[in-house]
Amino acid sequence: MGLYLRFLPELGMLGLALALFLVSVTIGGESDALDERRRDERRRTAAYVSDRIGLLGSVGVLVLAALAIWQNGTLFFDAYRVGLFSQLVKIVLAAGLVGAMWLARDARNIPVRDRPEFLLFMTLSTLGMMMLVSADELITFYVVLELSAYCLYIMVPMASGHGSHNEASYKYFIYGATTSAVSLYGMTILYGLAGTTSIPAIAAALGAAPSTLALAAVVLAITGVLFKLAVFPFHFWAPDVYQVSTHGAAAFIAATSKVGAVAALLRLLLVGADVEQLYWVLGGLAVLSMTFGNLAAIAQKDLKRLLAYSGVAQGGYILLGLMGQDSAGYTAATYYTIGYLAMVLLCFLVIVEVGRTLPESEGGRPSNVLPISALDGLHQRSPVLALALLVGLLGMAGVPPTAGFTGKWLLFKAAIEVEAFWLVLIAGINNTIAIYYYLIVVKAAYVHGAEGQPRLEPGLMAKMAGVGVSLAVVFLGVFPQWVVPALDRAMNALLGG
Amino acid sequence: MAFLDTHLLTAILLCPVVGLAVLCCIPADRTQALRGVALVSSLAAFVLSIVLWMRFDTSEADLQFVERVPWLPDLGISYIVGVDGLSLPMVLLTGIVFFTGVLTMWELKTRVKEYFAFTLALVAGVFGVFIAQDLFFLFLFYELAVLPMYVLIAVWGSTRREYAAMKLTLFLLAGSALLFPALIGLSYYSGVDSFDIQMLASGSDEGWGGMGIVLFLMIYVGFGVLAGIFPFHTWSPVGHVAAPTAVSMLHAGVLMKLGSYGVLRVGVTILPEAMVEWAPLIATLAVCNILYGAFVALGQTDLKYVVGYSSVSHMGIVMLGLATMTPAGISGSVFQMFAHGVMTALFFSSIGHIYDRTHTREISKLGGLFHTMPKASTMFIIAGLAGIGVPCLASFWAELLVFIAAVQTWPVHGVLAIFGLVVSALFVLRVVQRTFFGPAREEWDGLDDIGAWMSIPRVILAATLILFGLMPGLMLDTIEATVVAVARVLGG
């Protein structure tokens, strides 16, 4: 029984994936016996049913993940570690999936016949991330990393219709496959150095290994995860992928998969606990990433591309917390990531709602762009969405009283405590640059008039979601004591065990 | 009353916050109700800040009305609020300017709900900074006060508003970029591992190493940007000119004081030894402010630019007072923050009225306004006289104290600063003469003066200037005990 309880969230996720698969092959299954009209009808039914199953099922998984929070121990011959850290992150991942499922409902530009599969891949990818958080052994880690990654690779071209402009998908896949090969190479060196694939055992062995080789191995091994986090110089795919995928898929990649990436990085970095030079590598990447991301974001005209580059910069802030490899920094990074998830989902809520008013295709090709100018006069067209956008953007900009501000405070504090004062100063300056482009979006929504813009009528649920998540971002920021002590305990357990 | 005393500051902070929450629930077309909510919350804050001032024990140098709630004890963050002689005048000032600002904007027609919502958020931030005694909360409120300014200016402003709003926000946040590491660094390098300002201030200066000097400079420049220190003042006149009337009042009256207050509260009390090291720089830049502001104001043709640059000049007097490090100088500095806040609020309030009627602020186009708008003109003239330090008005005492202390501590700087005051007398009198006196002009015939209802805010502001001008002891007693303690640490 204990085994099932410890594996409960993953089992729930697997069940959901199975349900979506069944919908796809039964109701949505192709049959030559049916005429075109009937076939179309069945596809629509399948899409409708899978949307509902996906949303309700992910809420169910969220409940299961919450039930399994106090589980502790190992599974599968010590390859799989369940603890407060992994269980907390699984709750966040499930919540992220609920958000992404909801944003992806009635997804535009995904052919109706592909919708059940689209949601299936989203679910399987989340399952991969959930297992990634618990993977305590390199081969397990690599396999589930690929599980989550391949599902994402497929979701991107699905959104762009049939065969047209698949540049981004190829880019994503080829970069992804290459970095994961590099990762694998790093892992083999780790194995060569330590003679084991167990993460704790490698960590213990690396202290005695030649330091240069150990550093190289760890850096190579984390490449695959840094790619998922879209940290400079592994970010090239992000802007194109965000722009080309349908809004729901982009939200999933931008929000939920970032949580998975950060948690996986935390876990994988455990192997390098005794590799001191990692401090400089992570610190250097942090500075490059935030500087490059922020400077590139300034020039963007498309909100999704802007969010992609801002995501590169946010990855840099998160690395600041990881560079010390201590529990304060890990707590800060996780807290910040949770807040970031909510803020990105808020922005994508607005993108999805505003996106509905834009033409579905352009020049015969499906269009998933969202120019910033489409937000003009949002304060008149929908005050609630304008507020949601304001909270989301200002949260990312680190403006109080949001989780973004408190998270940056914790991150900067953790970094200063490991003697990275000047890096924090650079991060502070970067924050000022970031404010500029966030304010350009705020300006479109709040200062520009709504003349010539299509009407916008978000449903009641969308409004409630906007207000609810905004309040959550503010409450998380003002009352961090609800979350931070728990994270702190989780990190101490993770680093101690 | 014990309950009231421990929660009075939180109650003041909650006035705008609750007002904001209620405001969000009222439909945007119910303008009268929206205004009512803003008025009630500002009146409540105003009354409570007066109650606070009445109940304040002037013989006590330490914090009063202290409330402590542990927030994240492991990380050294607590919600601590309290006031002493440095912050109480600022709380009172905010109460006055907030209330009169809401009244001044009573006739606003466009996007009333959002206007008051952003104003309330801004004011919550300002109150928060003045009462917070924990660096985390101080910085949280500080940033909260800065951001709404962007929307307030960009939406409801005039002349080049989008440019001005962006410039202002970026300047102020560049200041924050320095403050963010510096404030956290204070806790780390002091070895106290807490963000409690009192604990940091009572810790010894040893062990800071060279970092104390660096951190102080970062704090001085970071907060100083908001105080308009030369050469980081350029956002300020542009912002004043673009902002709508009440936002200019809040901006020049209260927001700039956040900067000088921040230098005093965080920089001077926590790092007194670094303050002594940097005092020559602070004094020199302050004199640059005074002279530069005054001379540039002399050449301006737009009424708001004149007041904007005179603010730059007057904030120089505040910083010069701090740089003397003597009880008289710092008292004068704090008093000047208060007096200048009330004075500029009055300035902008009357300019707002004039601009709404004549639709111009060009001094050359105006003239003879006293004939048609005697009340508005009188208000402007009172503010102008306060600005040049005419006796019987609050600024006189503040400037007198600063100049006496400055001549004693920094003779050359002091004399130059007094010369700056002469220049400002020149430009104020010139503006007054050209705008309000001279022959009546036909085009201004029939313009209405300030009505009975709308004169309430102006009368409150003018009365405050006169009250503290006639009885400066009321304010100086409040300030004195704390300032003496601060100056003792500085060795003055």
Short mmCIF file of C-alpha atoms in Angstrom, two decimals, chain B residues 173-439:
data_model
loop_
_atom_site.label_atom_id
_atom_site.label_comp_id
_atom_site.label_asym_id
_atom_site.label_seq_id
_atom_site.Cartn_x
_atom_site.Cartn_y
_atom_site.Cartn_z
CA LEU B 173 14.10 52.11 -10.55
CA ALA B 174 17.74 52.56 -11.48
CA GLY B 175 18.00 53.91 -7.95
CA SER B 176 16.27 50.78 -6.70
CA ALA B 177 18.82 48.67 -8.57
CA LEU B 178 21.43 50.08 -6.19
CA LEU B 179 19.17 49.81 -3.16
CA PHE B 180 18.26 46.17 -3.66
CA PRO B 181 21.77 44.76 -3.05
CA ALA B 182 22.66 47.55 -0.61
CA LEU B 183 19.74 46.93 1.76
CA ILE B 184 20.31 43.18 1.79
CA GLY B 185 24.03 43.82 2.13
CA LEU B 186 23.39 45.89 5.27
CA SER B 187 22.02 42.85 7.00
CA TYR B 188 24.71 40.51 5.70
CA TYR B 189 27.82 42.61 6.24
CA SER B 190 26.73 43.88 9.65
CA GLY B 191 26.57 40.30 10.87
CA VAL B 192 23.24 41.07 12.57
CA ASP B 193 21.30 38.79 10.20
CA SER B 194 18.12 40.77 10.61
CA PHE B 195 16.45 43.54 8.66
CA ASP B 196 15.30 45.37 11.80
CA ILE B 197 16.58 48.92 11.34
CA GLN B 198 16.92 49.54 15.09
CA MET B 199 18.98 46.40 15.55
CA LEU B 200 21.19 47.31 12.60
CA ALA B 201 21.60 50.85 13.90
CA SER B 202 22.53 49.72 17.40
CA GLY B 203 25.12 47.25 16.13
CA SER B 204 28.68 48.45 16.16
CA ASP B 205 30.31 49.88 13.07
CA GLU B 206 33.21 47.50 13.38
CA GLY B 207 33.29 44.51 11.12
CA TRP B 208 31.85 46.39 8.16
CA GLY B 209 35.29 46.65 6.70
CA GLY B 210 35.33 48.68 3.52
CA MET B 211 31.76 47.65 2.74
CA GLY B 212 30.21 50.31 4.97
CA ILE B 213 31.58 53.06 2.75
CA VAL B 214 30.37 51.35 -0.42
CA LEU B 215 26.95 50.51 0.94
CA PHE B 216 26.41 54.06 2.15
CA LEU B 217 27.24 55.45 -1.28
CA MET B 218 24.81 53.02 -2.90
CA ILE B 219 22.09 53.96 -0.41
CA TYR B 220 22.79 57.67 -0.83
CA VAL B 221 22.62 57.53 -4.62
CA GLY B 222 19.77 55.00 -4.68
CA PHE B 223 17.46 57.00 -2.44
CA GLY B 224 19.01 60.25 -3.61
CA VAL B 225 17.67 59.80 -7.13
CA LEU B 226 14.19 60.13 -5.68
CA ALA B 227 15.26 63.13 -3.61
CA GLY B 228 16.41 64.75 -6.85
CA ILE B 229 20.10 65.07 -5.94
CA PHE B 230 22.27 66.64 -8.61
CA PRO B 231 23.05 65.22 -11.23
CA PHE B 232 20.22 62.66 -10.95
CA HIS B 233 17.45 65.24 -10.75
CA THR B 234 16.54 65.53 -14.43
CA TRP B 235 13.51 63.26 -14.16
CA SER B 236 11.96 65.48 -11.56
CA PRO B 237 11.02 68.75 -13.35
CA VAL B 238 9.89 66.81 -16.43
CA GLY B 239 7.76 64.57 -14.24
CA HIS B 240 6.24 67.49 -12.33
CA VAL B 241 5.27 69.21 -15.53
CA ALA B 242 3.67 66.16 -17.10
CA ALA B 243 1.79 64.99 -14.02
CA PRO B 244 -1.81 65.94 -13.30
CA THR B 245 -2.30 68.43 -10.47
CA ALA B 246 -2.77 66.14 -7.48
CA VAL B 247 -0.07 63.80 -8.71
CA SER B 248 2.35 66.72 -8.87
CA MET B 249 1.29 67.56 -5.32
CA LEU B 250 1.98 64.02 -4.14
CA HIS B 251 5.10 63.72 -6.23
CA ALA B 252 6.85 66.93 -5.19
CA GLY B 253 5.17 67.15 -1.83
CA VAL B 254 5.63 63.64 -0.55
CA LEU B 255 7.38 61.30 -2.96
CA MET B 256 10.64 63.24 -3.18
CA LYS B 257 10.76 63.19 0.61
CA LEU B 258 10.89 59.41 0.49
CA GLY B 259 14.34 59.83 -0.98
CA SER B 260 15.76 62.18 1.62
CA TYR B 261 13.99 60.29 4.39
CA GLY B 262 15.51 57.05 3.10
CA VAL B 263 19.01 58.52 3.20
CA LEU B 264 18.39 59.71 6.75
CA ARG B 265 16.65 56.62 8.08
CA VAL B 266 18.71 53.92 6.42
CA GLY B 267 21.99 55.58 5.53
CA VAL B 268 22.63 57.96 8.40
CA THR B 269 21.24 55.95 11.31
CA ILE B 270 22.73 52.60 10.29
CA LEU B 271 26.04 53.80 8.86
CA PRO B 272 26.93 56.98 10.77
CA GLU B 273 30.67 56.55 10.25
CA ALA B 274 30.31 56.25 6.49
CA MET B 275 28.07 59.32 6.60
CA VAL B 276 30.92 61.28 8.17
CA GLU B 277 33.19 60.13 5.35
CA TRP B 278 30.79 61.07 2.59
CA ALA B 279 29.47 64.30 4.14
CA PRO B 280 31.72 66.59 2.00
CA LEU B 281 30.33 65.02 -1.19
CA ILE B 282 26.77 65.28 0.06
CA ALA B 283 27.24 68.92 1.04
CA THR B 284 28.82 69.79 -2.32
CA LEU B 285 26.12 68.11 -4.38
CA ALA B 286 23.49 69.75 -2.18
CA VAL B 287 24.90 73.18 -2.96
CA CYS B 288 24.94 72.25 -6.66
CA ASN B 289 21.24 71.44 -6.29
CA ILE B 290 20.49 74.75 -4.60
CA LEU B 291 22.37 76.92 -7.09
CA TYR B 292 21.64 74.94 -10.24
CA GLY B 293 17.94 74.61 -9.42
CA ALA B 294 17.62 78.29 -8.70
CA PHE B 295 19.44 79.46 -11.81
CA VAL B 296 17.59 77.10 -14.12
CA ALA B 297 14.28 78.12 -12.57
CA LEU B 298 15.17 81.70 -13.39
CA GLY B 299 15.14 80.88 -17.09
CA GLN B 300 11.89 78.91 -17.26
CA THR B 301 8.81 80.08 -19.11
CA ASP B 302 6.38 77.42 -17.88
CA LEU B 303 4.91 77.90 -14.40
CA LYS B 304 5.25 74.22 -13.52
CA TYR B 305 8.86 74.09 -14.66
CA VAL B 306 9.62 77.04 -12.38
CA VAL B 307 8.18 75.17 -9.40
CA GLY B 308 9.82 71.94 -10.56
CA TYR B 309 13.27 73.46 -10.57
CA SER B 310 12.63 75.33 -7.35
CA SER B 311 11.91 71.90 -5.83
CA VAL B 312 15.31 70.74 -7.01
CA SER B 313 16.76 73.75 -5.27
CA HIS B 314 14.79 73.20 -2.06
CA MET B 315 15.65 69.52 -1.87
CA GLY B 316 19.26 70.73 -1.93
CA ILE B 317 18.55 72.58 1.31
CA VAL B 318 17.25 69.33 2.83
CA MET B 319 20.38 67.45 1.86
CA LEU B 320 22.64 70.30 3.01
CA GLY B 321 20.96 70.14 6.41
CA LEU B 322 21.73 66.43 6.65
CA ALA B 323 25.33 67.00 5.61
CA THR B 324 25.95 69.39 8.53
CA MET B 325 25.46 66.46 10.95
CA THR B 326 24.48 68.87 13.74
CA PRO B 327 21.18 68.82 15.67
CA ALA B 328 20.20 72.20 14.25
CA GLY B 329 21.01 71.21 10.67
CA ILE B 330 19.18 67.89 10.76
CA SER B 331 16.18 69.42 12.55
CA GLY B 332 16.07 72.08 9.88
CA SER B 333 16.36 69.41 7.23
CA VAL B 334 13.43 67.38 8.56
CA PHE B 335 11.40 70.54 9.10
CA GLN B 336 12.24 71.61 5.55
CA MET B 337 10.99 68.29 4.18
CA PHE B 338 7.68 68.95 5.90
CA ALA B 339 7.43 72.62 5.00
CA HIS B 340 8.55 72.11 1.42
CA GLY B 341 6.02 69.32 1.00
CA VAL B 342 3.15 71.51 2.09
CA MET B 343 4.46 74.45 0.12
CA THR B 344 4.85 72.65 -3.21
CA ALA B 345 1.48 71.00 -2.75
CA LEU B 346 0.02 74.49 -2.45
CA PHE B 347 2.02 75.67 -5.47
CA PHE B 348 0.81 72.86 -7.72
CA SER B 349 -2.69 73.03 -6.37
CA SER B 350 -3.06 76.67 -7.40
CA ILE B 351 -1.25 76.16 -10.72
CA GLY B 352 -3.66 73.31 -11.41
CA HIS B 353 -6.60 75.62 -10.91
CA ILE B 354 -5.10 78.31 -13.13
CA TYR B 355 -4.21 75.83 -15.86
CA ASP B 356 -7.68 74.27 -15.85
CA ARG B 357 -9.19 77.70 -16.51
CA THR B 358 -6.67 79.40 -18.80
CA HIS B 359 -5.32 76.22 -20.47
CA THR B 360 -1.83 77.63 -20.47
CA ARG B 361 1.07 77.72 -18.09
CA GLU B 362 3.22 80.03 -20.21
CA ILE B 363 4.24 82.92 -18.00
CA SER B 364 4.41 85.27 -20.97
CA LYS B 365 0.80 84.55 -21.95
CA LEU B 366 -0.52 84.94 -18.42
CA GLY B 367 -0.68 88.25 -16.62
CA GLY B 368 -2.97 90.26 -14.42
CA LEU B 369 -4.56 87.13 -13.06
CA PHE B 370 -5.01 88.72 -9.65
CA HIS B 371 -7.93 90.69 -11.03
CA THR B 372 -9.92 87.61 -12.01
CA MET B 373 -8.61 84.99 -9.64
CA PRO B 374 -7.65 86.68 -6.39
CA LYS B 375 -7.91 83.49 -4.32
CA ALA B 376 -5.83 81.30 -6.60
CA SER B 377 -3.27 84.07 -6.93
CA THR B 378 -3.07 84.57 -3.17
CA MET B 379 -2.44 80.88 -2.66
CA PHE B 380 0.37 80.87 -5.20
CA ILE B 381 1.91 83.96 -3.64
CA ILE B 382 1.79 82.46 -0.14
CA ALA B 383 3.59 79.39 -1.44
CA GLY B 384 6.09 81.58 -3.28
CA LEU B 385 6.84 83.61 -0.19
CA ALA B 386 7.28 80.43 1.81
CA GLY B 387 9.71 79.23 -0.82
CA ILE B 388 11.99 82.22 -0.44
CA GLY B 389 11.94 81.94 3.31
CA VAL B 390 9.79 84.87 4.36
CA PRO B 391 9.28 84.93 8.14
CA CYS B 392 5.98 83.79 9.65
CA LEU B 393 5.83 80.89 7.20
CA ALA B 394 7.06 77.41 8.07
CA SER B 395 9.94 77.29 5.59
CA PHE B 396 11.56 80.31 7.18
CA TRP B 397 12.48 78.40 10.32
CA ALA B 398 13.57 75.34 8.42
CA GLU B 399 15.84 77.25 6.06
CA LEU B 400 17.16 79.43 8.86
CA LEU B 401 18.22 76.39 10.89
CA VAL B 402 19.87 74.74 7.91
CA PHE B 403 21.77 77.87 6.88
CA ILE B 404 23.01 78.63 10.40
CA ALA B 405 24.25 75.07 10.77
CA ALA B 406 25.71 75.04 7.27
CA VAL B 407 27.68 78.25 7.72
CA GLN B 408 29.16 76.82 10.91
CA THR B 409 30.06 73.41 9.49
CA TRP B 410 30.73 74.16 5.83
CA PRO B 411 31.30 77.95 5.60
CA VAL B 412 31.86 78.11 1.84
CA HIS B 413 28.93 75.87 1.05
CA GLY B 414 26.73 77.78 3.48
CA VAL B 415 27.46 81.15 1.91
CA LEU B 416 26.88 79.79 -1.60
CA ALA B 417 23.58 78.29 -0.47
CA ILE B 418 22.42 81.60 0.95
CA PHE B 419 23.31 83.17 -2.37
CA GLY B 420 21.09 80.55 -4.01
CA LEU B 421 18.22 81.69 -1.84
CA VAL B 422 18.67 85.21 -3.15
CA VAL B 423 18.40 83.91 -6.70
CA SER B 424 15.25 82.02 -5.83
CA ALA B 425 13.77 85.19 -4.37
CA LEU B 426 14.47 86.79 -7.72
CA PHE B 427 12.68 84.17 -9.80
CA VAL B 428 9.71 83.82 -7.48
CA LEU B 429 9.09 87.54 -7.38
CA ARG B 430 9.51 87.79 -11.15
CA VAL B 431 6.99 85.04 -11.74
CA VAL B 432 4.55 86.52 -9.26
CA GLN B 433 4.83 89.93 -10.81
CA ARG B 434 4.42 88.76 -14.41
CA THR B 435 1.69 86.25 -13.80
CA PHE B 436 -0.56 87.86 -11.26
CA PHE B 437 0.02 91.58 -11.40
CA GLY B 438 0.13 94.07 -14.19
CA PRO B 439 -2.88 95.16 -16.20
#
